[in-house]
């Protein structure tokens, strides 16, 4: 028998996109599913749009704005699927997505993750997210998680979880995870089962200047949030590991290059860094080198990142900020750099 899939869409002020998200689920060629939409007290027209679909989905309206994690909690409380698929309200599923997820069902999996089409605010294709060269980790990742404190994974709309796993770990702490509830779940899922990677694009991840992950032109604000959020996720790993009589390694969280980039931003911006991580610039730099060279990135990608990271380290702080910004926020890049990157992309193809 095919597994039942529960699709949960959290929504807050996404009147521009919510109908597209809902329609993408209703159009799936998979019959054994249910759709739950959780509106987190939107102040725009989202609720009126959602209500138009009331005969085809389950609706939960929060009477208080609680955030991302709370929406996951509410959605899960209303669903009964074997698999719970998450979809942000500004994203959408691609055709046949649920059928492909169901075909990979196995009760040993706690988590399923897959690639997305990165699209702009109009839904026009930009790229694949995350990059196929970076990849998504798969299999029994428990030891890797206990050593590193992270796995290579993706964002909300590229994730599905087993009901058994979610039943074991929810509710999410709504005060700690107003944003980034997906980060909490992927941080501990490998402790509860194997991780299944589906090497297809099953969703579209929309990039625009109003979603949380963009932090438009707010490099420092994003860095502060990432470091704080990572702390919460590492605490969750330690707590859930201890429940299983497992111990984490001293290296926990310290070889995560994405985190090290954010720590470097805070360091060169003269902002304090949590003692859990590194307080010295050279420590951040050397662990970044170690992390890069342990990665599975292609040789030339790895080489270019090593060179960029070296210049970030040796440059004056004000220029280091620019170098970090140019990599992490494409909108800040000077025209010559954008043209050079586009040129090399064409040559590579």
Tab-separated table of C-alpha atoms in Angstrom:
chain	number	residue	atom	x	y	z
A	1	UNK	CA	0.000	0.000	0.000
A	2	UNK	CA	1.267	3.447	-0.884
A	3	UNK	CA	2.180	5.625	2.122
A	4	UNK	CA	-0.011	8.540	3.019
A	5	UNK	CA	1.736	11.885	2.656
A	6	UNK	CA	0.767	14.933	4.683
A	7	UNK	CA	1.854	18.228	3.126
A	8	UNK	CA	2.160	21.112	5.588
A	9	UNK	CA	2.359	24.698	4.301
A	10	UNK	CA	3.141	27.409	6.880
A	11	UNK	CA	2.084	30.871	5.708
A	12	UNK	CA	2.639	34.402	6.916
A	13	UNK	CA	1.807	37.354	4.640
A	14	UNK	CA	2.358	35.520	1.373
A	15	UNK	CA	-0.812	36.517	-0.474
A	16	UNK	CA	1.268	36.852	-3.643
A	17	UNK	CA	2.330	33.201	-3.624
A	18	UNK	CA	0.097	31.080	-1.395
A	19	UNK	CA	-2.363	30.081	-4.149
A	20	UNK	CA	0.544	28.864	-6.313
A	21	UNK	CA	1.835	26.726	-3.445
A	22	UNK	CA	-1.590	25.220	-2.757
A	23	UNK	CA	-2.337	24.584	-6.447
A	24	UNK	CA	1.003	22.824	-6.876
A	25	UNK	CA	-0.029	20.287	-4.225
A	26	UNK	CA	-3.586	19.833	-5.484
A	27	UNK	CA	-2.244	19.184	-8.983
A	28	UNK	CA	-0.049	16.251	-7.893
A	29	UNK	CA	-0.674	12.871	-9.544
A	30	UNK	CA	-0.665	11.103	-6.183
A	31	UNK	CA	-3.973	10.378	-4.504
A	32	UNK	CA	-3.048	9.282	-0.977
A	33	UNK	CA	-2.225	12.665	0.506
A	34	UNK	CA	-3.669	15.425	2.651
A	35	UNK	CA	-2.861	19.130	2.686
A	36	UNK	CA	-2.703	21.265	5.815
A	37	UNK	CA	-2.182	25.039	5.567
A	38	UNK	CA	-1.235	26.901	8.737
A	39	UNK	CA	-1.670	30.663	8.593
A	40	UNK	CA	0.361	32.420	11.279
A	41	UNK	CA	-1.930	35.456	11.684
A	42	UNK	CA	-1.255	37.032	8.279
A	43	UNK	CA	-2.185	40.695	8.010
A	44	UNK	CA	-2.521	40.690	4.219
A	45	UNK	CA	-5.098	38.823	2.094
A	46	UNK	CA	-3.581	35.373	2.655
A	47	UNK	CA	-6.410	34.075	4.842
A	48	UNK	CA	-9.100	34.994	2.340
A	49	UNK	CA	-7.192	33.198	-0.410
A	50	UNK	CA	-6.672	30.100	1.752
A	51	UNK	CA	-10.381	29.999	2.651
A	52	UNK	CA	-11.253	29.665	-1.041
A	53	UNK	CA	-9.748	26.166	-0.862
A	54	UNK	CA	-11.521	25.139	2.356
A	55	UNK	CA	-13.225	22.126	0.762
A	56	UNK	CA	-9.895	20.665	-0.441
A	57	UNK	CA	-7.561	21.104	2.516
A	58	UNK	CA	-7.342	21.429	6.280
A	59	UNK	CA	-6.907	24.986	7.507
A	60	UNK	CA	-5.401	26.125	10.795
A	61	UNK	CA	-5.592	29.827	11.616
A	62	UNK	CA	-3.342	30.987	14.463
A	63	UNK	CA	-4.873	33.723	16.590
A	64	UNK	CA	-1.378	34.842	17.656
A	65	UNK	CA	1.701	35.182	15.467
A	66	UNK	CA	4.030	32.427	16.720
A	67	UNK	CA	6.593	31.850	13.971
A	68	UNK	CA	7.936	29.065	11.784
A	69	UNK	CA	8.440	26.387	14.430
A	70	UNK	CA	4.959	26.859	15.842
A	71	UNK	CA	3.451	26.469	12.369
A	72	UNK	CA	5.221	23.114	12.040
A	73	UNK	CA	3.874	22.087	15.442
A	74	UNK	CA	0.307	23.014	14.513
A	75	UNK	CA	0.531	21.380	11.113
A	76	UNK	CA	1.836	18.120	12.507
A	77	UNK	CA	-0.875	18.006	15.172
A	78	UNK	CA	-3.487	17.999	12.402
A	79	UNK	CA	-1.959	15.407	10.073
A	80	UNK	CA	-1.824	11.622	10.043
A	81	UNK	CA	0.416	10.764	7.091
A	82	UNK	CA	3.283	8.279	7.144
A	83	UNK	CA	5.445	10.997	5.596
A	84	UNK	CA	5.178	14.720	6.348
A	85	UNK	CA	6.307	16.974	3.517
A	86	UNK	CA	7.073	20.629	4.269
A	87	UNK	CA	6.477	23.420	1.786
A	88	UNK	CA	6.983	27.124	2.432
A	89	UNK	CA	4.118	29.288	1.204
A	90	UNK	CA	6.287	31.178	-1.297
A	91	UNK	CA	7.558	27.947	-2.895
A	92	UNK	CA	5.806	25.207	-4.873
A	93	UNK	CA	6.026	21.504	-5.667
A	94	UNK	CA	7.021	20.334	-9.115
A	95	UNK	CA	4.839	17.798	-10.970
A	96	UNK	CA	5.121	14.185	-9.765
A	97	UNK	CA	6.925	15.227	-6.550
A	98	UNK	CA	4.712	13.322	-4.121
A	99	UNK	CA	4.776	10.203	-6.269
A	100	UNK	CA	8.592	10.239	-6.253
A	101	UNK	CA	8.747	10.814	-2.494
A	102	UNK	CA	6.322	7.934	-1.926
A	103	UNK	CA	8.344	5.615	-4.164
A	104	UNK	CA	11.320	6.119	-1.826
A	105	UNK	CA	9.371	5.330	1.326
A	106	UNK	CA	11.109	3.091	3.840
A	107	UNK	CA	10.408	2.878	7.548
A	108	UNK	CA	14.162	3.066	8.314
A	109	UNK	CA	14.261	6.671	7.032
A	110	UNK	CA	13.712	9.553	9.426
A	111	UNK	CA	14.228	12.180	6.742
A	112	UNK	CA	14.052	12.601	2.983
A	113	UNK	CA	15.711	15.525	1.218
A	114	UNK	CA	15.850	16.508	-2.420
A	115	UNK	CA	16.897	19.264	-4.762
A	116	UNK	CA	14.854	22.297	-5.795
A	117	UNK	CA	14.690	24.561	-8.793
A	118	UNK	CA	15.896	27.951	-7.603
A	119	UNK	CA	13.481	30.484	-9.126
A	120	UNK	CA	13.004	34.236	-8.973
A	121	UNK	CA	9.964	36.069	-7.617
A	122	UNK	CA	8.101	35.391	-10.894
A	123	UNK	CA	8.903	31.677	-10.818
A	124	UNK	CA	11.520	31.845	-13.567
A	125	UNK	CA	14.245	29.213	-13.276
A	126	UNK	CA	17.670	30.443	-12.088
A	127	UNK	CA	19.605	27.383	-10.979
A	128	UNK	CA	19.423	24.168	-8.942
A	129	UNK	CA	19.449	24.461	-5.153
A	130	UNK	CA	21.598	23.336	-3.519
A	131	UNK	CA	24.271	22.920	-6.167
A	132	UNK	CA	24.529	19.337	-7.358
A	133	UNK	CA	28.310	19.641	-6.891
A	134	UNK	CA	27.760	20.234	-3.174
A	135	UNK	CA	25.365	17.344	-2.913
A	136	UNK	CA	23.099	16.105	-0.148
A	137	UNK	CA	24.338	13.638	2.465
A	138	UNK	CA	22.722	10.225	2.567
A	139	UNK	CA	22.564	7.044	4.611
A	140	UNK	CA	23.526	6.482	8.236
A	141	UNK	CA	24.840	9.920	9.234
A	142	UNK	CA	24.723	9.543	13.006
A	143	UNK	CA	28.505	9.488	13.556
A	144	UNK	CA	29.070	12.332	11.120
A	145	UNK	CA	26.482	14.437	12.928
A	146	UNK	CA	27.951	13.699	16.356
A	147	UNK	CA	31.399	14.705	15.045
A	148	UNK	CA	30.582	17.763	12.931
A	149	UNK	CA	27.226	18.996	14.199
A	150	UNK	CA	25.717	19.308	10.730
A	151	UNK	CA	25.010	17.434	7.507
A	152	UNK	CA	24.807	18.668	3.937
A	153	UNK	CA	21.111	19.263	3.467
A	154	UNK	CA	18.654	21.875	2.214
A	155	UNK	CA	15.815	24.199	3.223
A	156	UNK	CA	12.169	23.668	4.202
A	157	UNK	CA	10.720	23.017	0.752
A	158	UNK	CA	13.273	20.298	0.040
A	159	UNK	CA	12.399	18.261	3.133
A	160	UNK	CA	10.099	15.448	4.183
A	161	UNK	CA	10.154	13.522	7.477
A	162	UNK	CA	8.770	10.276	8.810
A	163	UNK	CA	5.819	10.533	11.146
A	164	UNK	CA	7.648	8.373	13.698
A	165	UNK	CA	10.566	10.805	13.857
A	166	UNK	CA	8.375	13.886	14.207
A	167	UNK	CA	6.266	12.193	16.863
A	168	UNK	CA	9.477	11.587	18.868
A	169	UNK	CA	10.829	15.152	18.754
A	170	UNK	CA	7.908	17.577	18.417
A	171	UNK	CA	6.815	20.044	19.563
A	172	UNK	CA	9.613	22.372	18.497
A	173	UNK	CA	10.556	24.981	21.102
A	174	UNK	CA	8.649	27.934	19.673
A	175	UNK	CA	10.662	30.546	21.534
A	176	UNK	CA	14.007	29.334	20.158
A	177	UNK	CA	12.832	28.516	16.644
A	178	UNK	CA	10.513	31.320	15.618
A	179	UNK	CA	12.533	31.057	12.423
A	180	UNK	CA	14.535	28.081	11.234
A	181	UNK	CA	12.312	25.265	12.452
A	182	UNK	CA	13.629	23.256	9.529
A	183	UNK	CA	17.161	23.724	10.903
A	184	UNK	CA	16.127	22.129	14.189
A	185	UNK	CA	14.619	19.107	12.443
A	186	UNK	CA	17.531	18.406	10.089
A	187	UNK	CA	19.965	18.801	12.985
A	188	UNK	CA	18.568	15.843	14.879
A	189	UNK	CA	16.899	13.662	12.226
A	190	UNK	CA	20.070	11.573	11.584
A	191	UNK	CA	19.985	10.464	15.215
A	192	UNK	CA	16.577	8.841	14.677
A	193	UNK	CA	17.078	7.007	11.400
A	194	UNK	CA	18.743	6.994	8.031
A	195	UNK	CA	18.578	9.918	5.637
A	196	UNK	CA	17.260	9.344	2.129
A	197	UNK	CA	18.564	11.542	-0.696
A	198	UNK	CA	16.381	11.863	-3.781
A	199	UNK	CA	18.533	13.125	-6.636
A	200	UNK	CA	15.733	14.950	-8.422
A	201	UNK	CA	14.336	18.445	-8.252
A	202	UNK	CA	10.955	18.025	-6.579
A	203	UNK	CA	10.175	21.601	-5.582
A	204	UNK	CA	10.846	25.198	-6.510
A	205	UNK	CA	12.603	27.426	-3.977
A	206	UNK	CA	11.748	31.048	-4.602
A	207	UNK	CA	14.426	33.699	-4.082
A	208	UNK	CA	13.071	37.175	-3.401
A	209	UNK	CA	13.727	40.076	-1.078
A	210	UNK	CA	10.991	39.300	1.444
A	211	UNK	CA	11.862	35.774	2.503
A	212	UNK	CA	13.697	35.184	5.757
A	213	UNK	CA	16.739	33.580	4.144
A	214	UNK	CA	17.557	36.624	1.996
A	215	UNK	CA	18.154	39.147	4.819
A	216	UNK	CA	18.401	41.709	2.006
A	217	UNK	CA	21.599	43.719	2.432
A	218	UNK	CA	21.852	42.798	6.102
A	219	UNK	CA	25.044	40.773	6.222
A	220	UNK	CA	25.744	41.308	9.927
A	221	UNK	CA	22.139	40.682	10.945
A	222	UNK	CA	22.210	37.369	9.104
A	223	UNK	CA	25.544	36.406	10.661
A	224	UNK	CA	24.226	37.082	14.170
A	225	UNK	CA	21.112	35.031	13.479
A	226	UNK	CA	23.039	32.107	11.953
A	227	UNK	CA	25.428	31.863	14.901
A	228	UNK	CA	22.593	32.021	17.424
A	229	UNK	CA	20.490	29.519	15.472
A	230	UNK	CA	23.468	27.169	15.137
A	231	UNK	CA	23.961	27.303	18.904
A	232	UNK	CA	20.346	26.259	19.421
A	233	UNK	CA	20.710	23.413	16.910
A	234	UNK	CA	23.934	22.158	18.518
A	235	UNK	CA	22.248	22.205	21.918
A	236	UNK	CA	19.433	20.136	20.406
A	237	UNK	CA	21.926	17.600	19.038
A	238	UNK	CA	23.630	17.298	22.433
A	239	UNK	CA	20.282	16.906	24.225
A	240	UNK	CA	18.857	14.273	21.883
A	241	UNK	CA	22.182	12.402	21.706
A	242	UNK	CA	22.293	12.246	25.494
A	243	UNK	CA	18.784	10.739	25.526
A	244	UNK	CA	20.248	7.900	23.453
A	245	UNK	CA	23.374	7.633	25.650
A	246	UNK	CA	25.481	8.991	22.791
A	247	UNK	CA	28.237	11.556	23.153
A	248	UNK	CA	29.212	14.367	20.806
A	249	UNK	CA	32.775	15.183	19.785
A	250	UNK	CA	34.794	18.268	20.746
A	251	UNK	CA	34.773	19.298	17.091
A	252	UNK	CA	30.994	19.720	17.122
A	253	UNK	CA	30.078	22.730	14.994
A	254	UNK	CA	33.659	23.887	14.453
A	255	UNK	CA	34.211	22.464	10.954
A	256	UNK	CA	31.081	23.897	9.365
A	257	UNK	CA	32.370	26.218	6.624
A	258	UNK	CA	29.042	28.032	6.233
A	259	UNK	CA	29.141	28.822	9.950
A	260	UNK	CA	32.814	29.839	9.771
A	261	UNK	CA	31.938	32.385	7.077
A	262	UNK	CA	29.411	33.956	9.444
A	263	UNK	CA	31.887	33.936	12.332
A	264	UNK	CA	34.428	35.692	10.104
A	265	UNK	CA	31.827	38.362	9.286
A	266	UNK	CA	31.303	39.018	12.993
A	267	UNK	CA	35.037	39.039	13.697
A	268	UNK	CA	35.971	41.542	10.973
A	269	UNK	CA	32.940	43.645	11.947
A	270	UNK	CA	34.356	43.829	15.503
A	271	UNK	CA	31.390	42.032	17.036
A	272	UNK	CA	31.738	39.528	19.864
A	273	UNK	CA	31.692	35.824	19.065
A	274	UNK	CA	30.171	33.160	21.271
A	275	UNK	CA	32.848	31.350	23.324
A	276	UNK	CA	31.555	28.053	21.983
A	277	UNK	CA	33.304	28.906	18.736
A	278	UNK	CA	36.545	30.682	17.907
A	279	UNK	CA	37.479	34.108	19.222
A	280	UNK	CA	40.601	34.542	17.065
A	281	UNK	CA	40.678	35.309	13.353
A	282	UNK	CA	43.448	32.795	12.648
A	283	UNK	CA	41.418	30.029	14.318
A	284	UNK	CA	38.439	30.754	12.071
A	285	UNK	CA	40.733	30.854	9.040
A	286	UNK	CA	42.576	27.598	9.670
A	287	UNK	CA	39.428	25.666	10.485
A	288	UNK	CA	37.927	27.043	7.282
A	289	UNK	CA	40.880	25.643	5.319
A	290	UNK	CA	40.480	22.260	7.017
A	291	UNK	CA	36.741	22.249	6.322
A	292	UNK	CA	37.160	23.184	2.662
A	293	UNK	CA	39.768	20.555	1.981
A	294	UNK	CA	37.715	17.827	3.651
A	295	UNK	CA	34.720	18.701	1.480
A	296	UNK	CA	33.636	16.790	-1.615
A	297	UNK	CA	33.653	19.904	-3.791
A	298	UNK	CA	35.248	19.663	-7.261
A	299	UNK	CA	38.958	20.510	-7.335
A	300	UNK	CA	38.726	23.910	-9.027
A	301	UNK	CA	35.785	24.993	-6.874
A	302	UNK	CA	37.754	23.994	-3.792
A	303	UNK	CA	40.848	25.832	-5.076
A	304	UNK	CA	38.950	29.046	-5.814
A	305	UNK	CA	37.334	28.994	-2.373
A	306	UNK	CA	40.713	28.454	-0.702
A	307	UNK	CA	42.142	31.456	-2.557
A	308	UNK	CA	39.115	33.612	-1.704
A	309	UNK	CA	39.260	32.534	1.957
A	310	UNK	CA	42.984	33.386	2.100
A	311	UNK	CA	42.326	36.920	0.839
A	312	UNK	CA	39.488	37.298	3.326
A	313	UNK	CA	41.992	36.448	6.057
A	314	UNK	CA	44.900	38.690	4.982
A	315	UNK	CA	42.872	41.726	3.883
A	316	UNK	CA	42.080	44.707	6.105
A	317	UNK	CA	38.826	44.141	7.937
A	318	UNK	CA	36.806	46.625	5.879
A	319	UNK	CA	37.816	44.885	2.642
A	320	UNK	CA	37.283	41.427	4.163
A	321	UNK	CA	33.658	42.432	4.759
A	322	UNK	CA	33.321	43.283	1.063
A	323	UNK	CA	34.838	39.976	-0.017
A	324	UNK	CA	32.458	38.079	2.245
A	325	UNK	CA	29.490	40.124	1.058
A	326	UNK	CA	30.338	39.589	-2.618
A	327	UNK	CA	30.271	35.831	-2.163
A	328	UNK	CA	27.272	35.535	0.113
A	329	UNK	CA	25.032	38.265	-1.313
A	330	UNK	CA	25.139	38.489	-5.096
A	331	UNK	CA	23.274	41.813	-5.082
A	332	UNK	CA	26.344	43.509	-3.518
A	333	UNK	CA	28.804	42.419	-6.207
A	334	UNK	CA	30.372	45.068	-8.442
A	335	UNK	CA	29.424	44.817	-12.106
A	336	UNK	CA	32.859	43.619	-13.238
A	337	UNK	CA	32.716	40.681	-10.811
A	338	UNK	CA	29.205	39.698	-11.863
A	339	UNK	CA	30.254	39.721	-15.518
A	340	UNK	CA	33.365	37.655	-14.769
A	341	UNK	CA	31.348	35.044	-12.870
A	342	UNK	CA	28.784	34.825	-15.674
A	343	UNK	CA	31.592	34.494	-18.236
A	344	UNK	CA	33.180	31.575	-16.404
A	345	UNK	CA	29.796	29.903	-16.050
A	346	UNK	CA	29.352	30.048	-19.830
A	347	UNK	CA	32.888	28.755	-20.448
A	348	UNK	CA	32.324	25.897	-18.013
A	349	UNK	CA	29.181	24.841	-19.884
